[in-house]
Short mmCIF file of C-alpha atoms in Angstrom, two decimals:
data_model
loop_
_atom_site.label_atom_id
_atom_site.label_comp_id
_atom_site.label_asym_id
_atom_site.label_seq_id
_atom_site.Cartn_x
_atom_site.Cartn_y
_atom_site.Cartn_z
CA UNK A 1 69.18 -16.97 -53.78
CA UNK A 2 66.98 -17.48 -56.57
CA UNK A 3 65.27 -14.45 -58.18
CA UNK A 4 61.12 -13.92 -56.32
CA UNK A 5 58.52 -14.97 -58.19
CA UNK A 6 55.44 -12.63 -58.15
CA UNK A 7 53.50 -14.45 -55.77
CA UNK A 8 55.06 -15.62 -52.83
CA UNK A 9 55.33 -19.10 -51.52
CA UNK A 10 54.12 -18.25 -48.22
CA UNK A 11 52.32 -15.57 -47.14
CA UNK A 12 51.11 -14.14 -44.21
CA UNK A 13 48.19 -11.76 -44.33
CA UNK A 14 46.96 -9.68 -40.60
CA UNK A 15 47.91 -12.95 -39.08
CA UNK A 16 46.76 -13.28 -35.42
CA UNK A 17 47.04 -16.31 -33.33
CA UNK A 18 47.63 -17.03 -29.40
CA UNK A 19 46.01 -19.15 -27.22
CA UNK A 20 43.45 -19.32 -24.19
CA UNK A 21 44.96 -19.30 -20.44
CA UNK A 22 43.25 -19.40 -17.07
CA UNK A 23 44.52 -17.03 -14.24
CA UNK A 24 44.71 -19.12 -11.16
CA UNK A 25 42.74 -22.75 -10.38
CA UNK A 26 38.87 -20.92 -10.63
CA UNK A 27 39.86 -17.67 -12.51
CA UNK A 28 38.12 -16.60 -16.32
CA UNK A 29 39.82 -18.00 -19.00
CA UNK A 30 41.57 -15.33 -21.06
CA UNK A 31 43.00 -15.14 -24.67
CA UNK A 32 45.98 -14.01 -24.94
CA UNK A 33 47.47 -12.68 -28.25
CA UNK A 34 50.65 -14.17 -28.68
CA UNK A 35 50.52 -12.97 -32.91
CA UNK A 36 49.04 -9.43 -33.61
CA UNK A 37 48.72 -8.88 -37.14
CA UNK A 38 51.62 -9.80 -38.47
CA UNK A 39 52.06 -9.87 -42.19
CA UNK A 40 55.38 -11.63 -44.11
CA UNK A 41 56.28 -12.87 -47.48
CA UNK A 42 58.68 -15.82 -48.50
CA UNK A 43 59.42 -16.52 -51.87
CA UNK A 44 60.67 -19.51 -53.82
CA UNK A 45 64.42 -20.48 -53.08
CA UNK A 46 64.28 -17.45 -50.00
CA UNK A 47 65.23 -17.47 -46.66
CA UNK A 48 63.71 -15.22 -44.37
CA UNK A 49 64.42 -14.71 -40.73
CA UNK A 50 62.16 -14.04 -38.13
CA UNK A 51 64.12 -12.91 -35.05
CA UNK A 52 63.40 -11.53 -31.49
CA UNK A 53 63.50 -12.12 -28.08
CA UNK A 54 62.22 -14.86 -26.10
CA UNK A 55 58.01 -14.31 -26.00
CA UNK A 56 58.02 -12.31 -28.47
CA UNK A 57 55.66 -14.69 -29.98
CA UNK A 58 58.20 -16.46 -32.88
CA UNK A 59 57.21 -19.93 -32.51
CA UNK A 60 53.46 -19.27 -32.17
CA UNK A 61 53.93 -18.16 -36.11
CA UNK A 62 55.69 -21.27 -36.55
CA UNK A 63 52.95 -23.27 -35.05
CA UNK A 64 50.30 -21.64 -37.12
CA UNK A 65 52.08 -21.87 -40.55
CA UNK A 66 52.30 -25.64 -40.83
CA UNK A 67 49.00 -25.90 -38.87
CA UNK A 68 49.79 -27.25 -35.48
CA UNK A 69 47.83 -24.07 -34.42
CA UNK A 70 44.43 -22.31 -35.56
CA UNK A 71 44.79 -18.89 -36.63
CA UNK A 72 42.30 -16.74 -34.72
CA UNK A 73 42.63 -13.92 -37.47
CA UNK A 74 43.97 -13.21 -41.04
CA UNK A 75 45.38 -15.36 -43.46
CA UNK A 76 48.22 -18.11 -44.29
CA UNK A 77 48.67 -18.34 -47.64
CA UNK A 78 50.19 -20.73 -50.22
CA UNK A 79 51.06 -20.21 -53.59
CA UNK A 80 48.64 -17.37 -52.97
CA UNK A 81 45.19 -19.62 -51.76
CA UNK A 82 43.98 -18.81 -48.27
CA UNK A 83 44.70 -22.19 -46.90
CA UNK A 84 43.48 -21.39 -43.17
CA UNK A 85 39.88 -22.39 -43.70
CA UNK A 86 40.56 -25.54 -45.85
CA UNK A 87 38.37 -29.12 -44.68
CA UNK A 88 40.52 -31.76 -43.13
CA UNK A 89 40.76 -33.55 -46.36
CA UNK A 90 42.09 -30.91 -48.03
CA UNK A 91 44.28 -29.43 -45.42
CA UNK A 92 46.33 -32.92 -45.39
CA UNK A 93 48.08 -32.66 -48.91
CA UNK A 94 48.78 -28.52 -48.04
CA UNK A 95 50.31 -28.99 -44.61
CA UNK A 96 52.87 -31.31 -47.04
CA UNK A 97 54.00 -28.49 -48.47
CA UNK A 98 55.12 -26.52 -45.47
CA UNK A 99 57.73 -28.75 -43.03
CA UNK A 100 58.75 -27.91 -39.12
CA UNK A 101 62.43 -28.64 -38.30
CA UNK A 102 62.05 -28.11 -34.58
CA UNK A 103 64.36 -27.07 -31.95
CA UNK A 104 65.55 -30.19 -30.24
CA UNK A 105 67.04 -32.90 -32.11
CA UNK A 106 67.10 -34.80 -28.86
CA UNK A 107 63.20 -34.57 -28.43
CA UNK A 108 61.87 -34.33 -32.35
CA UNK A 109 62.21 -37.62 -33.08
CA UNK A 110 60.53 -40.88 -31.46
CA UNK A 111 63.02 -42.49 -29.43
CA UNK A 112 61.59 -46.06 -30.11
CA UNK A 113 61.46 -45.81 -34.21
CA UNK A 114 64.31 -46.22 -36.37
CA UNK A 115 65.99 -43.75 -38.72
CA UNK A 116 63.88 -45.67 -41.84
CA UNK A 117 60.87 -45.79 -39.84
CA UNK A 118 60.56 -42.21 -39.04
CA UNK A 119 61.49 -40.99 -43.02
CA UNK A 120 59.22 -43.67 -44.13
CA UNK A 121 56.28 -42.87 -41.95
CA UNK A 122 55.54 -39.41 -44.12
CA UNK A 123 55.35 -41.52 -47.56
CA UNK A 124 52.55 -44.15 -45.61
CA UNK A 125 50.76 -41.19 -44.90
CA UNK A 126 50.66 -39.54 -48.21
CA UNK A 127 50.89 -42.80 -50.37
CA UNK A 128 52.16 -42.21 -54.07
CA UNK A 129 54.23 -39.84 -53.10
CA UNK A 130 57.17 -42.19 -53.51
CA UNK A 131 56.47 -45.19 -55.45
CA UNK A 132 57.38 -48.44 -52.10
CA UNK A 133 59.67 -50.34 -53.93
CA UNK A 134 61.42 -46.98 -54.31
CA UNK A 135 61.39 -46.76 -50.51
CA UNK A 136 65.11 -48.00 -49.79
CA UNK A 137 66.51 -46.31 -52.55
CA UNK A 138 64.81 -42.87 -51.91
CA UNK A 139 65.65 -43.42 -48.29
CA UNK A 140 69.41 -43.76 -49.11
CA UNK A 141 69.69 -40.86 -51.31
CA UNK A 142 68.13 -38.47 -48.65
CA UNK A 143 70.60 -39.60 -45.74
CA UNK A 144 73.35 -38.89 -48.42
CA UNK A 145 72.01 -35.74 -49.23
CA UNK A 146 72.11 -34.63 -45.31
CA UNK A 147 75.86 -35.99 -44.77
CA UNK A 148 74.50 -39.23 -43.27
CA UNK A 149 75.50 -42.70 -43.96
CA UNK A 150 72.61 -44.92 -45.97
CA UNK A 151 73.87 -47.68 -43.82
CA UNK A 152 72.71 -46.23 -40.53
CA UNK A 153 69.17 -46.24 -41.59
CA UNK A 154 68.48 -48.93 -39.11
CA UNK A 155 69.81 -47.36 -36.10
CA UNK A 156 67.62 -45.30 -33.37
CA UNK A 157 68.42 -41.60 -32.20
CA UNK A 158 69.94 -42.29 -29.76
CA UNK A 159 73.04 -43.73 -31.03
CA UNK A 160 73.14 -40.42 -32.94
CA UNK A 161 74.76 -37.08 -31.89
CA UNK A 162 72.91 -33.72 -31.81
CA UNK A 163 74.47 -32.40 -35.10
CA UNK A 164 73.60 -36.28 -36.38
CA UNK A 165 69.98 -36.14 -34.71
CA UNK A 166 69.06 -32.70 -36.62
CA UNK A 167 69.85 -33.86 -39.90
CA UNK A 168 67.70 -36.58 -39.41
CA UNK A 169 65.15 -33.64 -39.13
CA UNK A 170 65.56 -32.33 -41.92
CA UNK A 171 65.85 -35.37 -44.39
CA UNK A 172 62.29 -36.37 -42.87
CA UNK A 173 61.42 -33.14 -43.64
CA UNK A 174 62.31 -32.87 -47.43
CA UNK A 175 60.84 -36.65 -47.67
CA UNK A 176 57.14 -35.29 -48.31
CA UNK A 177 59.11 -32.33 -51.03
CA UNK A 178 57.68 -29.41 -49.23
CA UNK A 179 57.68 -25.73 -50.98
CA UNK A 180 58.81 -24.23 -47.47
CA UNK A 181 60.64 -25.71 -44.23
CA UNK A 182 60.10 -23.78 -41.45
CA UNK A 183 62.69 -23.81 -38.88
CA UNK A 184 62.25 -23.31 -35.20
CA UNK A 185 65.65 -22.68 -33.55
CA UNK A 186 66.39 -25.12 -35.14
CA UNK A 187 70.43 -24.76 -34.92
CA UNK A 188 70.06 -22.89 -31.39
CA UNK A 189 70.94 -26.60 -29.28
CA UNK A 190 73.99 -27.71 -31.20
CA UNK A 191 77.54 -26.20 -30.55
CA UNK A 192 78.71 -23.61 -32.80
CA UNK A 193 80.80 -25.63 -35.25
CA UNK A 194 78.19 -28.38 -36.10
CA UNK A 195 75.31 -25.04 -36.42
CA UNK A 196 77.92 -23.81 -38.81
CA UNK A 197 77.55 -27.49 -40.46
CA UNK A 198 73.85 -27.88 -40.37
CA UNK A 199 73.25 -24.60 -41.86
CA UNK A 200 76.19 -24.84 -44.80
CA UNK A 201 73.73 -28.18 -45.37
CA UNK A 202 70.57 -26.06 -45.42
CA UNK A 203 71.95 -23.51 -48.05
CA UNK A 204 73.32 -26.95 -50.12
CA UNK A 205 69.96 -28.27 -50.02
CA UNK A 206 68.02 -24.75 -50.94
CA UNK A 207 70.07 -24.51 -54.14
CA UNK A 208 69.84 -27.49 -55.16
CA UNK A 209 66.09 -27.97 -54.64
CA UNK A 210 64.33 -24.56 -54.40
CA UNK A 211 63.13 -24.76 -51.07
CA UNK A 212 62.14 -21.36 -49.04
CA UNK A 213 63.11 -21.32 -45.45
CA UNK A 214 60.94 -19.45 -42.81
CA UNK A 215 63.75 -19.39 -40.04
CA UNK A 216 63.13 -18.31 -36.21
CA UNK A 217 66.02 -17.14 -34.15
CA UNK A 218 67.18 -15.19 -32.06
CA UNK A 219 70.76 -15.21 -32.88
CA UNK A 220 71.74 -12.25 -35.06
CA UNK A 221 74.78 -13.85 -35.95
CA UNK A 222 73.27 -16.47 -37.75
CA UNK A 223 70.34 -13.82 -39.38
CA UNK A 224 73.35 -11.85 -40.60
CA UNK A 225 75.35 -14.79 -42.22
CA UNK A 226 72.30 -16.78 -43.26
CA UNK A 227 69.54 -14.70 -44.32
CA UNK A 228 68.09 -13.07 -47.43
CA UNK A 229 65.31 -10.86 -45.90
CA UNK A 230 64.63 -10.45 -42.06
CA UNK A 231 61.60 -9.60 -39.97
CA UNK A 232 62.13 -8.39 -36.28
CA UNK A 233 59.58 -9.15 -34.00
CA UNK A 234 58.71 -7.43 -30.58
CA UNK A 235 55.35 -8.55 -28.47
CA UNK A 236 53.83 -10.25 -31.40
CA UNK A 237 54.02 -7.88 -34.07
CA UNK A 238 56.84 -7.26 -36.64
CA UNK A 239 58.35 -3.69 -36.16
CA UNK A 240 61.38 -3.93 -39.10
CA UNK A 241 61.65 -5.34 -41.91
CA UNK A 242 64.14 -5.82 -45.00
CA UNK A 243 67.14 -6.76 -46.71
CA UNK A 244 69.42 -8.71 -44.28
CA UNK A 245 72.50 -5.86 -44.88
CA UNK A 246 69.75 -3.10 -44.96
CA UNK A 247 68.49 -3.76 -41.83
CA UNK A 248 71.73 -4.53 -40.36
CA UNK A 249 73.62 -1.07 -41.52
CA UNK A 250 70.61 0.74 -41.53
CA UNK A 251 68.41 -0.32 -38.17
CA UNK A 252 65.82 2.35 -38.08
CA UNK A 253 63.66 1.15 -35.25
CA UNK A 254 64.83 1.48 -31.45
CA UNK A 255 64.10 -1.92 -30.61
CA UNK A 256 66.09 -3.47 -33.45
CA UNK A 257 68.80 -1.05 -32.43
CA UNK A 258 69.31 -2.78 -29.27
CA UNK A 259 69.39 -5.61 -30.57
CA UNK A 260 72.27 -5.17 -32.77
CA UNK A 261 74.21 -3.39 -29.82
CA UNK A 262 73.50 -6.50 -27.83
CA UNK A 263 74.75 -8.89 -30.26
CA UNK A 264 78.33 -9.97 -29.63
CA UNK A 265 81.41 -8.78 -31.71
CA UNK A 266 84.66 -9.41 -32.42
CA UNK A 267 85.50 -6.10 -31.04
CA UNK A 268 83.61 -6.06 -27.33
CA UNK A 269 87.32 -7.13 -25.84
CA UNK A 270 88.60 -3.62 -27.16
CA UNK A 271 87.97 -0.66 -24.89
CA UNK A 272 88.09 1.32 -28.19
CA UNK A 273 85.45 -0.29 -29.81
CA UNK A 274 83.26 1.59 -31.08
CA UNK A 275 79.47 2.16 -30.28
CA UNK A 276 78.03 0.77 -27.13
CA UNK A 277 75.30 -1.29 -26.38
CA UNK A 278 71.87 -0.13 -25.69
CA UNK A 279 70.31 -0.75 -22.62
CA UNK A 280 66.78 -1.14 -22.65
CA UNK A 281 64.84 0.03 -19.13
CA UNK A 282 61.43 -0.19 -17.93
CA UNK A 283 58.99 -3.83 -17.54
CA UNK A 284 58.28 -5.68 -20.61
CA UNK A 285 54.73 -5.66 -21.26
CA UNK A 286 52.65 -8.81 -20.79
CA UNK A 287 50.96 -10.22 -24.21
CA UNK A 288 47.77 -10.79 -21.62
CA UNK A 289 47.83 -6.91 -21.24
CA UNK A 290 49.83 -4.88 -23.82
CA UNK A 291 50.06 -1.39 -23.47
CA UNK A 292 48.03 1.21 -25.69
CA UNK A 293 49.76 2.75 -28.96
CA UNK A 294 53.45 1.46 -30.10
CA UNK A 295 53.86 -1.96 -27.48
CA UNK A 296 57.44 -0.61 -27.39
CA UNK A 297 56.96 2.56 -25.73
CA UNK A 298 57.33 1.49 -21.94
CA UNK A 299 61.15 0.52 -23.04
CA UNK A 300 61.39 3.26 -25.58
CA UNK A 301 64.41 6.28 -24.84
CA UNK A 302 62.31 8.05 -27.77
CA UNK A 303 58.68 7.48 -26.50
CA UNK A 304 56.56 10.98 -26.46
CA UNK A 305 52.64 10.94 -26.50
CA UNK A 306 51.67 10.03 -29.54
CA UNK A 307 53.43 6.95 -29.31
CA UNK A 308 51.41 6.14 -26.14
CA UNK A 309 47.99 6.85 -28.11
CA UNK A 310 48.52 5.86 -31.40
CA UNK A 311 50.19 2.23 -32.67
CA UNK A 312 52.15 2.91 -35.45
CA UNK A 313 51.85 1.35 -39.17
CA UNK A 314 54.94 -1.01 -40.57
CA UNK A 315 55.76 1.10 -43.59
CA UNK A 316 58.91 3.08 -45.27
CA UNK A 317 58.94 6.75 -43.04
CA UNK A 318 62.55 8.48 -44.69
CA UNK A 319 64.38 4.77 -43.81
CA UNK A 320 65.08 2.34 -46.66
CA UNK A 321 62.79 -0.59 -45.54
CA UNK A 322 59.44 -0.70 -43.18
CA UNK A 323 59.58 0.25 -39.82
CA UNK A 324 56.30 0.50 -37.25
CA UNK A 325 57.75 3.76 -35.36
CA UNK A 326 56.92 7.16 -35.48
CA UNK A 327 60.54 8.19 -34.14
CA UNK A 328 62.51 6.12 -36.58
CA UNK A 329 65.98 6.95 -37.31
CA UNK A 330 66.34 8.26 -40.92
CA UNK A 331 68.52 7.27 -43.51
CA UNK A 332 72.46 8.98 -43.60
CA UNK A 333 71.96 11.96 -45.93
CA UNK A 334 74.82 11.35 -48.69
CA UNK A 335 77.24 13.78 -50.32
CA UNK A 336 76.87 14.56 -53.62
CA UNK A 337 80.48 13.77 -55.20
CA UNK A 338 82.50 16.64 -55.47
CA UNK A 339 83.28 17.28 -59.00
#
């Protein structure tokens, strides 16, 4: 990873974003808040995770960064510039900076273009970017770069596999030389060994060209192996965040707790193994109605009053990263060494 620069790549300031639904065929149209104030940092050469479970309102900050959807609150930022407010004309040459790989490789890509037609397309709509009789060449050098033939170019998806399809992705992605790619479970469809592949290619490509990943999952498996920072989200706001291995040996919040018990090991076959998993009880709040105070309470083995009154701040409270609890569990005291 490189070293972060002082400003971050992307930023996230308060973000809130979600979307208007309608209760029944003549009920009020409602908004519901699918993004509450979320703020997050990637830096140049990063990846970041953003993990949680279904709902929890991941892809909605997918869809806002790279502009598919309109912020209702706060800020996205670039390079430090507030880039949500931007006129059309100037929002085209930002959103180049900031590339979606999406989930499904089988659904991504236009089933009736060609491999050349679909990298191409992002250099006819920001001409100069690459030179066109540097088209076939360029082309050539970013199948290479993702593991694919520069032969192919003519073929159609579908006489690609899934591992095949997503790396298509992601050379049309780095076509237009974006500052971040933002990845939408984006492994999450393909079998284990070609996610192991795709995402050996992803760190390849990120030292060799700089690029920051903003990467949604929910597998922790992949967080813990891939990551450089992680975020864990719960009902659209971020209640941990750190250091991939401080997080990981050091989960302070409840919620991120049962996550990691959840998460399958090596050693669930043993009946000696330790720890056990956590099992969360109670309904899980609706993002059309969230509950009052911390939005984890009603699942919460810790919840007492205050946490049904008062919603508590993401920041360091005696843990070793920020945590939004007022409960959370505090860092292992250490021995001093015995002299």
């Amino acid at each position: 990873m490189a070293q972060p620069s002082a400003t971050p790549v992307l930023e996230l300031v308060d973000l809130v974003a979600g979307y208007r639904t309608r209760q029944g065929l003549f009920g009020r149209r409602r908004e519901v808040r699918a993004v509450a104030g979320v703020n997050l940092a990637v830096h140049e050469g990063q990846t970041v995770c953003l993990v949680g479970e279904s709902g929890c309102g991941k892809s909605t900050v997918a869809r806002t960064v790279v502009g598919l959807l309109r912020p209702i609150a706060g800020e996205v930022r670039l390079d430090g510039r507030d880039v949500t407010g931007l006129a059309r004309r100037d929002l085209k040459a930002v959103r180049r900076q900031v590339q979606l790989v999406f989930q499904d490789p089988y659904a991504s890509l236009n089933p009736h273009m060609t491999v050349r037609e679909l990298i191409t397309e992002a250099w006819r709509i920001h001409p100069g970017l690459v030179p066109q009789d540097r088209w076939d060449a360029e082309l050539a050098d970013l199948l290479e770069r993702v593991g694919l033939n520069a032969g192919h170019a003519a073929r159609y998806p579908h006489q690609f596999s899934g591992g095949q399809r997503q790396r298509i992705s992601i050379a049309r992605a780095l076509a237009v030389r974006p500052r971040v790619i933002v990845c939408d479970e984006a492994v999450s469809a393909l079998d284990v060994s070609i996610q192991a592949q795709v995402l050996t290619l992803l760190r390849q490509l990120q030292d060799e060209l700089g690029v920051a990943y903003l990467f949604i999952t929910h597998d922790l498996g992949v967080v813990r192996h891939f990551a450089d920072r992680v975020a864990v989200m719960h009902l659209g706001g971020i209640v941990e965040s750190g250091d991939t291995e401080q997080v990981f040996l050091h989960a302070a919040h409840p919620y991120t707790q049962a996550l990691l018990s959840a998460a399958p090991s090596v050693d669930d076959w043993r009946d000696d193994a330790p720890g056990g998993e956590i099992v969360l009880t109670g309904d899980v709040p609706s993002p059309l109605d969230p509950p009052a105070g911390c939005r984890f309470h009603t699942r919460c083995w810790k919840a007492q009053q205050r946490c049904r009154a008062d919603e508590p701040a993401l920041e360091i409270r005696d843990t070793a990263h920020p945590v939004a609890c007022h409960f959370p569990a505090p860092l292992p005291l250490v021995e001093p060494p015995v002299r």
